[in-house]
Amino acid sequence: MYICHLCPRNCGAARSETEGKGFCRLPSEMRIARIAPHLWEEPPISGTRGTGAVFFSGCTLRCVYCQNAEISHRNEGRPFTEYELSEALRRLVDMGMHTISFITATPYTDAVLRTLERYRPPVPLVWNSSGYETVETLRRLDGAIDVYLPDLKHHAASMSRLCAGVDDYFEITAKAIQEMVRQTESPVYDAEGIMTRGTLIRHLILPGSTGESRALLNWIYDTFGDSIPVSLMRQYVPCNNVSVPGLNRRVTEREYLRVLECMRALGLQGYTQDSESAETEFVPVFNQAESFV
Ligand code: SF4
């Protein structure tokens, strides 16, 4: 049993191996919903053979529109020991994965670090997160994680309150991303174009929110210049019976182009997506027999 302050929710809640009383309701033992090759991350993460993606159960942010609500809101998944995870990581490496991705792993930071002491995969390790992280927890990952893949979702407090029930998303995430960049510096790529070290910031455009997107892109440029790549995502699909007004539709072509134009005008480097990616069939299958290598 320990008292948890791992994420900015800062619950100070008790977490035992089998029970969690904090906002995330997660026990300290790892819960995982999928461990499998994943081909649909950005090219420097997935390459041609894929990233070995470990989707952890639960989320410390829980956006109302989440595409993966069965794991982020409802904590679906099965318990994993550190030994079991290390063996699964070995299998992913044997399958030829370019990278290993830990997705929404913050509530299990200690268990992940202990797993890596047991077996450190010989490929870049990616920390894929909502961006809503404390600098203290990120400092514990310094040297263990090679690549950070944070979201940068909201700029206005009113928007993060509406979507995730927190006023401080931007303030906290801005500091977290600066810490990630401090640790990893400018991106480094191998001969196959895989990022071996660095930070890649993801931004999902929301319908009716191009002003938010432009404010965030401007912050990236003002803070890092054009040194940090950005993945501009247009695949928003209304999910999880989202009831927030305005979020019940997809992003229009016009909205997407407006944000893309801003990214280009700032000279930010990075990645964009095809409109076909806005389909729910891109959502992986969780917590079924075929979900685990
Ligand atoms: S990881 Fe969970 S229990 Fe710990 S501070 Fe965050 S929400 Fe609370």
PDB file of C-alpha atoms and ligand atoms in Angstrom:
ATOM      1  CA  MET A   1       0.000   0.000   0.000  1.00  0.00           C
ATOM      2  CA  TYR A   2       1.310   3.465  -0.790  1.00  0.00           C
ATOM      3  CA  ILE A   3       0.031   7.025  -1.004  1.00  0.00           C
ATOM      4  CA  CYS A   4       0.045   8.250  -4.592  1.00  0.00           C
ATOM      5  CA  HIS A   5       1.149  11.630  -5.912  1.00  0.00           C
ATOM      6  CA  LEU A   6       2.331  10.379  -9.317  1.00  0.00           C
ATOM      7  CA  CYS A   7       0.258  12.674 -11.515  1.00  0.00           C
ATOM      8  CA  PRO A   8      -1.049  16.253 -11.322  1.00  0.00           C
ATOM      9  CA  ARG A   9      -4.344  15.051  -9.813  1.00  0.00           C
ATOM     10  CA  ASN A  10      -2.146  14.712  -6.713  1.00  0.00           C
ATOM     11  CA  CYS A  11      -4.807  12.663  -4.906  1.00  0.00           C
ATOM     12  CA  GLY A  12      -2.671  11.483  -2.011  1.00  0.00           C
ATOM     13  CA  ALA A  13      -4.819   8.374  -2.254  1.00  0.00           C
ATOM     14  CA  ALA A  14      -4.058   4.892  -1.024  1.00  0.00           C
ATOM     15  CA  ARG A  15      -3.182   2.318  -3.674  1.00  0.00           C
ATOM     16  CA  SER A  16      -2.690  -1.336  -2.816  1.00  0.00           C
ATOM     17  CA  GLU A  17      -1.832  -4.183  -5.188  1.00  0.00           C
ATOM     18  CA  THR A  18      -5.484  -4.873  -5.792  1.00  0.00           C
ATOM     19  CA  GLU A  19      -7.300  -1.596  -5.095  1.00  0.00           C
ATOM     20  CA  GLY A  20      -6.937   2.098  -5.879  1.00  0.00           C
ATOM     21  CA  LYS A  21      -8.824   4.887  -4.144  1.00  0.00           C
ATOM     22  CA  GLY A  22      -7.558   7.821  -6.235  1.00  0.00           C
ATOM     23  CA  PHE A  23      -9.106   9.629  -9.191  1.00  0.00           C
ATOM     24  CA  CYS A  24      -7.789   6.934 -11.551  1.00  0.00           C
ATOM     25  CA  ARG A  25      -9.127   4.089  -9.320  1.00  0.00           C
ATOM     26  CA  LEU A  26      -6.077   2.042 -10.311  1.00  0.00           C
ATOM     27  CA  PRO A  27      -4.297  -0.408  -8.017  1.00  0.00           C
ATOM     28  CA  SER A  28      -0.505  -0.378  -7.888  1.00  0.00           C
ATOM     29  CA  GLU A  29      -0.173  -3.681  -9.757  1.00  0.00           C
ATOM     30  CA  MET A  30      -0.133  -3.071 -13.502  1.00  0.00           C
ATOM     31  CA  ARG A  31      -3.351  -3.475 -15.483  1.00  0.00           C
ATOM     32  CA  ILE A  32      -2.836  -3.782 -19.251  1.00  0.00           C
ATOM     33  CA  ALA A  33      -5.448  -3.926 -22.029  1.00  0.00           C
ATOM     34  CA  ARG A  34      -3.294  -4.677 -25.059  1.00  0.00           C
ATOM     35  CA  ILE A  35       0.290  -5.622 -25.917  1.00  0.00           C
ATOM     36  CA  ALA A  36       0.755  -5.952 -29.667  1.00  0.00           C
ATOM     37  CA  PRO A  37       2.503  -4.565 -32.730  1.00  0.00           C
ATOM     38  CA  HIS A  38       1.007  -1.231 -33.750  1.00  0.00           C
ATOM     39  CA  LEU A  39       1.567   0.178 -37.231  1.00  0.00           C
ATOM     40  CA  TRP A  40      -0.348   3.438 -37.063  1.00  0.00           C
ATOM     41  CA  GLU A  41       1.805   5.728 -34.963  1.00  0.00           C
ATOM     42  CA  GLU A  42       3.873   8.418 -36.682  1.00  0.00           C
ATOM     43  CA  PRO A  43       6.580   7.130 -39.116  1.00  0.00           C
ATOM     44  CA  PRO A  44       9.528   7.711 -36.716  1.00  0.00           C
ATOM     45  CA  ILE A  45       7.739   5.644 -34.052  1.00  0.00           C
ATOM     46  CA  SER A  46       6.138   2.824 -36.104  1.00  0.00           C
ATOM     47  CA  GLY A  47       8.481   2.698 -39.082  1.00  0.00           C
ATOM     48  CA  THR A  48       7.628  -0.174 -41.428  1.00  0.00           C
ATOM     49  CA  ARG A  49       7.486  -3.004 -38.867  1.00  0.00           C
ATOM     50  CA  GLY A  50       5.590  -1.255 -36.076  1.00  0.00           C
ATOM     51  CA  THR A  51       6.015  -0.224 -32.488  1.00  0.00           C
ATOM     52  CA  GLY A  52       5.438  -2.758 -29.737  1.00  0.00           C
ATOM     53  CA  ALA A  53       2.526  -0.983 -28.064  1.00  0.00           C
ATOM     54  CA  VAL A  54       1.674  -1.569 -24.411  1.00  0.00           C
ATOM     55  CA  PHE A  55      -1.721  -0.010 -23.682  1.00  0.00           C
ATOM     56  CA  PHE A  56      -2.076   0.401 -19.922  1.00  0.00           C
ATOM     57  CA  SER A  57      -5.511   0.474 -18.319  1.00  0.00           C
ATOM     58  CA  GLY A  58      -6.761   3.745 -16.869  1.00  0.00           C
ATOM     59  CA  CYS A  59      -5.956   7.401 -17.409  1.00  0.00           C
ATOM     60  CA  THR A  60      -5.221  10.345 -15.157  1.00  0.00           C
ATOM     61  CA  LEU A  61      -6.994  12.793 -17.490  1.00  0.00           C
ATOM     62  CA  ARG A  62     -10.055  10.953 -18.901  1.00  0.00           C
ATOM     63  CA  CYS A  63     -11.210  13.307 -21.655  1.00  0.00           C
ATOM     64  CA  VAL A  64     -14.960  13.098 -22.266  1.00  0.00           C
ATOM     65  CA  TYR A  65     -14.435  12.343 -25.966  1.00  0.00           C
ATOM     66  CA  CYS A  66     -11.834   9.603 -25.507  1.00  0.00           C
ATOM     67  CA  GLN A  67     -11.662   7.089 -28.339  1.00  0.00           C
ATOM     68  CA  ASN A  68     -10.398   4.401 -25.945  1.00  0.00           C
ATOM     69  CA  ALA A  69     -12.931   4.896 -23.133  1.00  0.00           C
ATOM     70  CA  GLU A  70     -13.175   1.200 -22.299  1.00  0.00           C
ATOM     71  CA  ILE A  71      -9.625   1.340 -21.018  1.00  0.00           C
ATOM     72  CA  SER A  72      -9.236   5.028 -20.065  1.00  0.00           C
ATOM     73  CA  HIS A  73     -12.590   5.481 -18.281  1.00  0.00           C
ATOM     74  CA  ARG A  74     -13.593   1.945 -17.406  1.00  0.00           C
ATOM     75  CA  ASN A  75     -10.124   0.544 -16.639  1.00  0.00           C
ATOM     76  CA  GLU A  76     -10.629  -2.654 -18.623  1.00  0.00           C
ATOM     77  CA  GLY A  77      -7.555  -4.851 -18.741  1.00  0.00           C
ATOM     78  CA  ARG A  78      -5.878  -7.707 -16.950  1.00  0.00           C
ATOM     79  CA  PRO A  79      -3.266  -7.707 -14.188  1.00  0.00           C
ATOM     80  CA  PHE A  80       0.349  -8.058 -15.270  1.00  0.00           C
ATOM     81  CA  THR A  81       3.379  -8.758 -13.115  1.00  0.00           C
ATOM     82  CA  GLU A  82       6.711  -7.165 -13.936  1.00  0.00           C
ATOM     83  CA  TYR A  83       7.990 -10.574 -15.025  1.00  0.00           C
ATOM     84  CA  GLU A  84       5.031 -11.062 -17.416  1.00  0.00           C
ATOM     85  CA  LEU A  85       5.512  -7.619 -18.939  1.00  0.00           C
ATOM     86  CA  SER A  86       9.248  -8.126 -19.376  1.00  0.00           C
ATOM     87  CA  GLU A  87       8.584 -11.408 -21.204  1.00  0.00           C
ATOM     88  CA  ALA A  88       6.022  -9.702 -23.461  1.00  0.00           C
ATOM     89  CA  LEU A  89       8.583  -6.975 -24.247  1.00  0.00           C
ATOM     90  CA  ARG A  90      11.070  -9.678 -25.243  1.00  0.00           C
ATOM     91  CA  ARG A  91       8.496 -11.192 -27.609  1.00  0.00           C
ATOM     92  CA  LEU A  92       7.842  -7.787 -29.202  1.00  0.00           C
ATOM     93  CA  VAL A  93      11.570  -7.268 -29.749  1.00  0.00           C
ATOM     94  CA  ASP A  94      11.856 -10.773 -31.250  1.00  0.00           C
ATOM     95  CA  MET A  95       9.023  -9.820 -33.641  1.00  0.00           C
ATOM     96  CA  GLY A  96      11.231  -7.010 -34.975  1.00  0.00           C
ATOM     97  CA  MET A  97       9.516  -3.943 -33.511  1.00  0.00           C
ATOM     98  CA  HIS A  98      11.387  -0.710 -34.218  1.00  0.00           C
ATOM     99  CA  THR A  99      10.403   0.760 -30.847  1.00  0.00           C
ATOM    100  CA  ILE A 100       8.461  -0.091 -27.679  1.00  0.00           C
ATOM    101  CA  SER A 101       5.646   2.309 -26.653  1.00  0.00           C
ATOM    102  CA  PHE A 102       4.345   2.625 -23.101  1.00  0.00           C
ATOM    103  CA  ILE A 103       0.917   4.198 -23.528  1.00  0.00           C
ATOM    104  CA  THR A 104      -0.658   6.044 -20.580  1.00  0.00           C
ATOM    105  CA  ALA A 105       1.717   4.359 -18.145  1.00  0.00           C
ATOM    106  CA  THR A 106       2.040   7.178 -15.584  1.00  0.00           C
ATOM    107  CA  PRO A 107       0.045   5.488 -12.765  1.00  0.00           C
ATOM    108  CA  TYR A 108       2.423   2.516 -13.054  1.00  0.00           C
ATOM    109  CA  THR A 109       5.695   4.461 -13.269  1.00  0.00           C
ATOM    110  CA  ASP A 110       7.347   2.442 -10.480  1.00  0.00           C
ATOM    111  CA  ALA A 111       6.346  -0.921 -11.945  1.00  0.00           C
ATOM    112  CA  VAL A 112       7.522   0.076 -15.432  1.00  0.00           C
ATOM    113  CA  LEU A 113      10.908   1.189 -14.098  1.00  0.00           C
ATOM    114  CA  ARG A 114      11.278  -2.094 -12.183  1.00  0.00           C
ATOM    115  CA  THR A 115      10.324  -4.011 -15.346  1.00  0.00           C
ATOM    116  CA  LEU A 116      13.066  -2.196 -17.262  1.00  0.00           C
ATOM    117  CA  GLU A 117      15.599  -3.162 -14.589  1.00  0.00           C
ATOM    118  CA  ARG A 118      14.620  -6.775 -15.285  1.00  0.00           C
ATOM    119  CA  TYR A 119      14.791  -6.425 -19.082  1.00  0.00           C
ATOM    120  CA  ARG A 120      15.762  -3.325 -21.041  1.00  0.00           C
ATOM    121  CA  PRO A 121      14.664  -3.763 -24.699  1.00  0.00           C
ATOM    122  CA  PRO A 122      17.469  -2.875 -27.161  1.00  0.00           C
ATOM    123  CA  VAL A 123      15.229  -0.467 -29.108  1.00  0.00           C
ATOM    124  CA  PRO A 124      14.061   3.092 -28.370  1.00  0.00           C
ATOM    125  CA  LEU A 125      11.525   3.287 -25.537  1.00  0.00           C
ATOM    126  CA  VAL A 126       8.629   5.682 -26.092  1.00  0.00           C
ATOM    127  CA  TRP A 127       6.525   7.293 -23.320  1.00  0.00           C
ATOM    128  CA  ASN A 128       3.164   8.077 -24.932  1.00  0.00           C
ATOM    129  CA  SER A 129       1.081  10.251 -22.651  1.00  0.00           C
ATOM    130  CA  SER A 130      -1.706  12.808 -22.360  1.00  0.00           C
ATOM    131  CA  GLY A 131       0.998  15.325 -21.503  1.00  0.00           C
ATOM    132  CA  TYR A 132      -0.669  15.904 -18.118  1.00  0.00           C
ATOM    133  CA  GLU A 133       2.348  14.874 -16.065  1.00  0.00           C
ATOM    134  CA  THR A 134       4.296  16.202 -13.114  1.00  0.00           C
ATOM    135  CA  VAL A 135       7.896  17.260 -13.604  1.00  0.00           C
ATOM    136  CA  GLU A 136       8.800  15.152 -10.529  1.00  0.00           C
ATOM    137  CA  THR A 137       7.500  11.927 -12.102  1.00  0.00           C
ATOM    138  CA  LEU A 138       9.128  12.744 -15.446  1.00  0.00           C
ATOM    139  CA  ARG A 139      12.490  13.270 -13.719  1.00  0.00           C
ATOM    140  CA  ARG A 140      12.314   9.682 -12.508  1.00  0.00           C
ATOM    141  CA  LEU A 141      12.109   8.579 -16.159  1.00  0.00           C
ATOM    142  CA  ASP A 142      15.184  10.586 -17.153  1.00  0.00           C
ATOM    143  CA  GLY A 143      17.668   8.161 -18.729  1.00  0.00           C
ATOM    144  CA  ALA A 144      15.161   5.284 -18.915  1.00  0.00           C
ATOM    145  CA  ILE A 145      12.923   6.716 -21.645  1.00  0.00           C
ATOM    146  CA  ASP A 146      14.352   7.681 -25.042  1.00  0.00           C
ATOM    147  CA  VAL A 147      11.403   9.316 -26.768  1.00  0.00           C
ATOM    148  CA  TYR A 148       8.462  11.282 -25.385  1.00  0.00           C
ATOM    149  CA  LEU A 149       5.208  11.392 -27.334  1.00  0.00           C
ATOM    150  CA  PRO A 150       3.004  13.809 -25.380  1.00  0.00           C
ATOM    151  CA  ASP A 151      -0.370  15.175 -26.392  1.00  0.00           C
ATOM    152  CA  LEU A 152      -0.913  18.914 -26.226  1.00  0.00           C
ATOM    153  CA  LYS A 153      -4.701  19.122 -26.150  1.00  0.00           C
ATOM    154  CA  HIS A 154      -6.110  22.341 -24.728  1.00  0.00           C
ATOM    155  CA  HIS A 155      -4.974  25.916 -24.252  1.00  0.00           C
ATOM    156  CA  ALA A 156      -7.890  27.627 -22.508  1.00  0.00           C
ATOM    157  CA  ALA A 157      -8.764  26.608 -18.946  1.00  0.00           C
ATOM    158  CA  SER A 158     -12.450  26.682 -19.918  1.00  0.00           C
ATOM    159  CA  MET A 159     -11.809  24.046 -22.600  1.00  0.00           C
ATOM    160  CA  SER A 160      -9.818  21.664 -20.404  1.00  0.00           C
ATOM    161  CA  ARG A 161     -12.444  22.077 -17.667  1.00  0.00           C
ATOM    162  CA  LEU A 162     -15.175  21.138 -20.128  1.00  0.00           C
ATOM    163  CA  CYS A 163     -13.295  18.197 -21.613  1.00  0.00           C
ATOM    164  CA  ALA A 164     -11.352  16.792 -18.657  1.00  0.00           C
ATOM    165  CA  GLY A 165     -12.524  18.564 -15.509  1.00  0.00           C
ATOM    166  CA  VAL A 166      -9.209  20.355 -14.907  1.00  0.00           C
ATOM    167  CA  ASP A 167      -8.391  24.063 -15.194  1.00  0.00           C
ATOM    168  CA  ASP A 168      -4.626  23.650 -15.261  1.00  0.00           C
ATOM    169  CA  TYR A 169      -4.112  21.313 -18.245  1.00  0.00           C
ATOM    170  CA  PHE A 170      -2.123  23.791 -20.328  1.00  0.00           C
ATOM    171  CA  GLU A 171      -0.098  25.201 -17.454  1.00  0.00           C
ATOM    172  CA  ILE A 172       0.896  21.705 -16.243  1.00  0.00           C
ATOM    173  CA  THR A 173       1.455  20.205 -19.697  1.00  0.00           C
ATOM    174  CA  ALA A 174       3.554  23.139 -20.878  1.00  0.00           C
ATOM    175  CA  LYS A 175       5.947  22.534 -17.964  1.00  0.00           C
ATOM    176  CA  ALA A 176       5.887  18.766 -18.575  1.00  0.00           C
ATOM    177  CA  ILE A 177       6.768  19.120 -22.257  1.00  0.00           C
ATOM    178  CA  GLN A 178       9.599  21.509 -21.425  1.00  0.00           C
ATOM    179  CA  GLU A 179      10.978  18.871 -19.042  1.00  0.00           C
ATOM    180  CA  MET A 180      10.651  16.185 -21.743  1.00  0.00           C
ATOM    181  CA  VAL A 181      12.571  18.359 -24.205  1.00  0.00           C
ATOM    182  CA  ARG A 182      15.189  19.184 -21.558  1.00  0.00           C
ATOM    183  CA  GLN A 183      15.819  15.452 -21.123  1.00  0.00           C
ATOM    184  CA  THR A 184      15.813  14.406 -24.759  1.00  0.00           C
ATOM    185  CA  GLU A 185      16.962  17.599 -26.576  1.00  0.00           C
ATOM    186  CA  SER A 186      16.587  17.869 -30.362  1.00  0.00           C
ATOM    187  CA  PRO A 187      15.435  14.685 -32.111  1.00  0.00           C
ATOM    188  CA  VAL A 188      17.928  12.103 -33.325  1.00  0.00           C
ATOM    189  CA  TYR A 189      16.965   9.568 -36.021  1.00  0.00           C
ATOM    190  CA  ASP A 190      18.589   6.320 -37.139  1.00  0.00           C
ATOM    191  CA  ALA A 191      19.252   5.262 -40.737  1.00  0.00           C
ATOM    192  CA  GLU A 192      15.673   3.940 -41.053  1.00  0.00           C
ATOM    193  CA  GLY A 193      14.190   7.248 -39.900  1.00  0.00           C
ATOM    194  CA  ILE A 194      13.256   5.947 -36.443  1.00  0.00           C
ATOM    195  CA  MET A 195      13.522   8.496 -33.641  1.00  0.00           C
ATOM    196  CA  THR A 196      16.098   7.154 -31.224  1.00  0.00           C
ATOM    197  CA  ARG A 197      15.913  10.152 -28.914  1.00  0.00           C
ATOM    198  CA  GLY A 198      13.657  13.184 -28.802  1.00  0.00           C
ATOM    199  CA  THR A 199      10.182  14.533 -28.190  1.00  0.00           C
ATOM    200  CA  LEU A 200       7.330  14.558 -30.701  1.00  0.00           C
ATOM    201  CA  ILE A 201       4.308  16.641 -29.722  1.00  0.00           C
ATOM    202  CA  ARG A 202       0.854  15.462 -30.803  1.00  0.00           C
ATOM    203  CA  HIS A 203      -2.074  17.764 -31.269  1.00  0.00           C
ATOM    204  CA  LEU A 204      -5.572  16.503 -32.024  1.00  0.00           C
ATOM    205  CA  ILE A 205      -7.697  19.177 -33.703  1.00  0.00           C
ATOM    206  CA  LEU A 206     -11.152  19.379 -32.112  1.00  0.00           C
ATOM    207  CA  PRO A 207     -14.249  20.546 -34.013  1.00  0.00           C
ATOM    208  CA  GLY A 208     -14.935  24.252 -33.613  1.00  0.00           C
ATOM    209  CA  SER A 209     -11.591  24.801 -31.876  1.00  0.00           C
ATOM    210  CA  THR A 210      -9.172  26.088 -34.494  1.00  0.00           C
ATOM    211  CA  GLY A 211      -8.353  29.056 -32.229  1.00  0.00           C
ATOM    212  CA  GLU A 212      -7.213  26.600 -29.543  1.00  0.00           C
ATOM    213  CA  SER A 213      -5.072  24.744 -32.077  1.00  0.00           C
ATOM    214  CA  ARG A 214      -3.423  27.915 -33.309  1.00  0.00           C
ATOM    215  CA  ALA A 215      -2.692  29.105 -29.759  1.00  0.00           C
ATOM    216  CA  LEU A 216      -0.978  25.782 -29.004  1.00  0.00           C
ATOM    217  CA  LEU A 217       1.063  25.770 -32.218  1.00  0.00           C
ATOM    218  CA  ASN A 218       2.181  29.330 -31.464  1.00  0.00           C
ATOM    219  CA  TRP A 219       3.245  28.264 -27.964  1.00  0.00           C
ATOM    220  CA  ILE A 220       5.311  25.420 -29.438  1.00  0.00           C
ATOM    221  CA  TYR A 221       7.041  27.802 -31.823  1.00  0.00           C
ATOM    222  CA  ASP A 222       7.588  30.505 -29.190  1.00  0.00           C
ATOM    223  CA  THR A 223       9.069  27.939 -26.787  1.00  0.00           C
ATOM    224  CA  PHE A 224      11.118  25.642 -29.021  1.00  0.00           C
ATOM    225  CA  GLY A 225      11.329  27.358 -32.402  1.00  0.00           C
ATOM    226  CA  ASP A 226      11.115  24.746 -35.145  1.00  0.00           C
ATOM    227  CA  SER A 227      13.342  22.228 -33.340  1.00  0.00           C
ATOM    228  CA  ILE A 228      10.574  19.951 -32.019  1.00  0.00           C
ATOM    229  CA  PRO A 229       8.374  18.049 -34.497  1.00  0.00           C
ATOM    230  CA  VAL A 230       4.602  18.204 -34.272  1.00  0.00           C
ATOM    231  CA  SER A 231       2.071  15.568 -35.275  1.00  0.00           C
ATOM    232  CA  LEU A 232      -1.110  17.298 -36.387  1.00  0.00           C
ATOM    233  CA  MET A 233      -4.007  14.878 -35.968  1.00  0.00           C
ATOM    234  CA  ARG A 234      -7.342  15.270 -37.685  1.00  0.00           C
ATOM    235  CA  GLN A 235      -8.923  11.926 -36.810  1.00  0.00           C
ATOM    236  CA  TYR A 236     -11.335  13.188 -34.140  1.00  0.00           C
ATOM    237  CA  VAL A 237     -14.488  11.056 -34.159  1.00  0.00           C
ATOM    238  CA  PRO A 238     -17.277  11.647 -31.585  1.00  0.00           C
ATOM    239  CA  CYS A 239     -16.905   8.721 -29.173  1.00  0.00           C
ATOM    240  CA  ASN A 240     -17.967   7.690 -25.693  1.00  0.00           C
ATOM    241  CA  ASN A 241     -21.450   9.274 -26.185  1.00  0.00           C
ATOM    242  CA  VAL A 242     -19.784  12.658 -25.806  1.00  0.00           C
ATOM    243  CA  SER A 243     -22.325  15.225 -24.582  1.00  0.00           C
ATOM    244  CA  VAL A 244     -20.217  18.406 -24.778  1.00  0.00           C
ATOM    245  CA  PRO A 245     -21.884  20.806 -27.230  1.00  0.00           C
ATOM    246  CA  GLY A 246     -19.936  21.080 -30.484  1.00  0.00           C
ATOM    247  CA  LEU A 247     -17.941  17.872 -30.002  1.00  0.00           C
ATOM    248  CA  ASN A 248     -20.556  15.678 -31.652  1.00  0.00           C
ATOM    249  CA  ARG A 249     -19.135  16.005 -35.159  1.00  0.00           C
ATOM    250  CA  ARG A 250     -15.930  15.505 -37.066  1.00  0.00           C
ATOM    251  CA  VAL A 251     -13.435  18.216 -37.977  1.00  0.00           C
ATOM    252  CA  THR A 252     -14.248  19.819 -41.319  1.00  0.00           C
ATOM    253  CA  GLU A 253     -11.751  20.087 -44.168  1.00  0.00           C
ATOM    254  CA  ARG A 254     -11.831  23.862 -43.772  1.00  0.00           C
ATOM    255  CA  GLU A 255     -10.977  23.674 -40.074  1.00  0.00           C
ATOM    256  CA  TYR A 256      -8.148  21.257 -40.758  1.00  0.00           C
ATOM    257  CA  LEU A 257      -6.689  23.447 -43.496  1.00  0.00           C
ATOM    258  CA  ARG A 258      -6.857  26.519 -41.267  1.00  0.00           C
ATOM    259  CA  VAL A 259      -4.749  24.795 -38.600  1.00  0.00           C
ATOM    260  CA  LEU A 260      -2.397  23.245 -41.167  1.00  0.00           C
ATOM    261  CA  GLU A 261      -1.817  26.672 -42.675  1.00  0.00           C
ATOM    262  CA  CYS A 262      -0.868  28.006 -39.226  1.00  0.00           C
ATOM    263  CA  MET A 263       1.600  25.137 -38.720  1.00  0.00           C
ATOM    264  CA  ARG A 264       3.169  25.809 -42.116  1.00  0.00           C
ATOM    265  CA  ALA A 265       3.307  29.575 -41.609  1.00  0.00           C
ATOM    266  CA  LEU A 266       5.184  29.063 -38.348  1.00  0.00           C
ATOM    267  CA  GLY A 267       7.604  26.716 -40.118  1.00  0.00           C
ATOM    268  CA  LEU A 268       6.959  23.850 -37.696  1.00  0.00           C
ATOM    269  CA  GLN A 269       8.219  20.485 -38.928  1.00  0.00           C
ATOM    270  CA  GLY A 270       6.200  17.332 -38.439  1.00  0.00           C
ATOM    271  CA  TYR A 271       3.496  14.978 -39.592  1.00  0.00           C
ATOM    272  CA  THR A 272      -0.077  15.202 -40.810  1.00  0.00           C
ATOM    273  CA  GLN A 273      -2.762  12.591 -41.371  1.00  0.00           C
ATOM    274  CA  ASP A 274      -5.009  11.495 -44.223  1.00  0.00           C
ATOM    275  CA  SER A 275      -8.718  12.234 -43.821  1.00  0.00           C
ATOM    276  CA  GLU A 276      -9.361   8.455 -44.052  1.00  0.00           C
ATOM    277  CA  SER A 277      -7.777   8.105 -40.611  1.00  0.00           C
ATOM    278  CA  ALA A 278     -10.953   9.585 -39.059  1.00  0.00           C
ATOM    279  CA  GLU A 279     -12.554   6.177 -38.776  1.00  0.00           C
ATOM    280  CA  THR A 280     -13.407   4.240 -35.647  1.00  0.00           C
ATOM    281  CA  GLU A 281     -12.036   1.003 -37.126  1.00  0.00           C
ATOM    282  CA  PHE A 282      -8.556   2.374 -36.375  1.00  0.00           C
ATOM    283  CA  VAL A 283      -9.353   1.835 -32.680  1.00  0.00           C
ATOM    284  CA  PRO A 284      -7.467  -1.283 -31.521  1.00  0.00           C
ATOM    285  CA  VAL A 285      -9.183  -4.269 -29.907  1.00  0.00           C
ATOM    286  CA  PHE A 286      -8.648  -4.274 -26.152  1.00  0.00           C
ATOM    287  CA  ASN A 287      -8.647  -6.962 -23.515  1.00  0.00           C
ATOM    288  CA  GLN A 288      -9.459  -9.917 -25.747  1.00  0.00           C
ATOM    289  CA  ALA A 289      -7.357 -13.051 -26.175  1.00  0.00           C
ATOM    290  CA  GLU A 290      -5.936 -11.660 -29.433  1.00  0.00           C
ATOM    291  CA  SER A 291      -4.981  -8.377 -27.712  1.00  0.00           C
ATOM    292  CA  PHE A 292      -1.824  -9.850 -26.169  1.00  0.00           C
ATOM    293  CA  VAL A 293       1.326 -11.178 -27.880  1.00  0.00           C
TER     294      VAL A 293
HETATM  295  S1  SF4 B   1      -1.908   8.247 -10.515  1.00  0.00           S
HETATM  296 FE1  SF4 B   1      -4.055   7.966  -9.857  1.00  0.00          FE
HETATM  297  S2  SF4 B   1      -4.000   7.864  -7.602  1.00  0.00           S
HETATM  298 FE2  SF4 B   1      -2.011   8.690  -8.297  1.00  0.00          FE
HETATM  299  S3  SF4 B   1      -2.238  10.908  -8.151  1.00  0.00           S
HETATM  300 FE3  SF4 B   1      -2.779  10.305 -10.268  1.00  0.00          FE
HETATM  301  S4  SF4 B   1      -5.000   9.947 -10.293  1.00  0.00           S
HETATM  302 FE4  SF4 B   1      -4.325  10.015  -8.137  1.00  0.00          FE
END
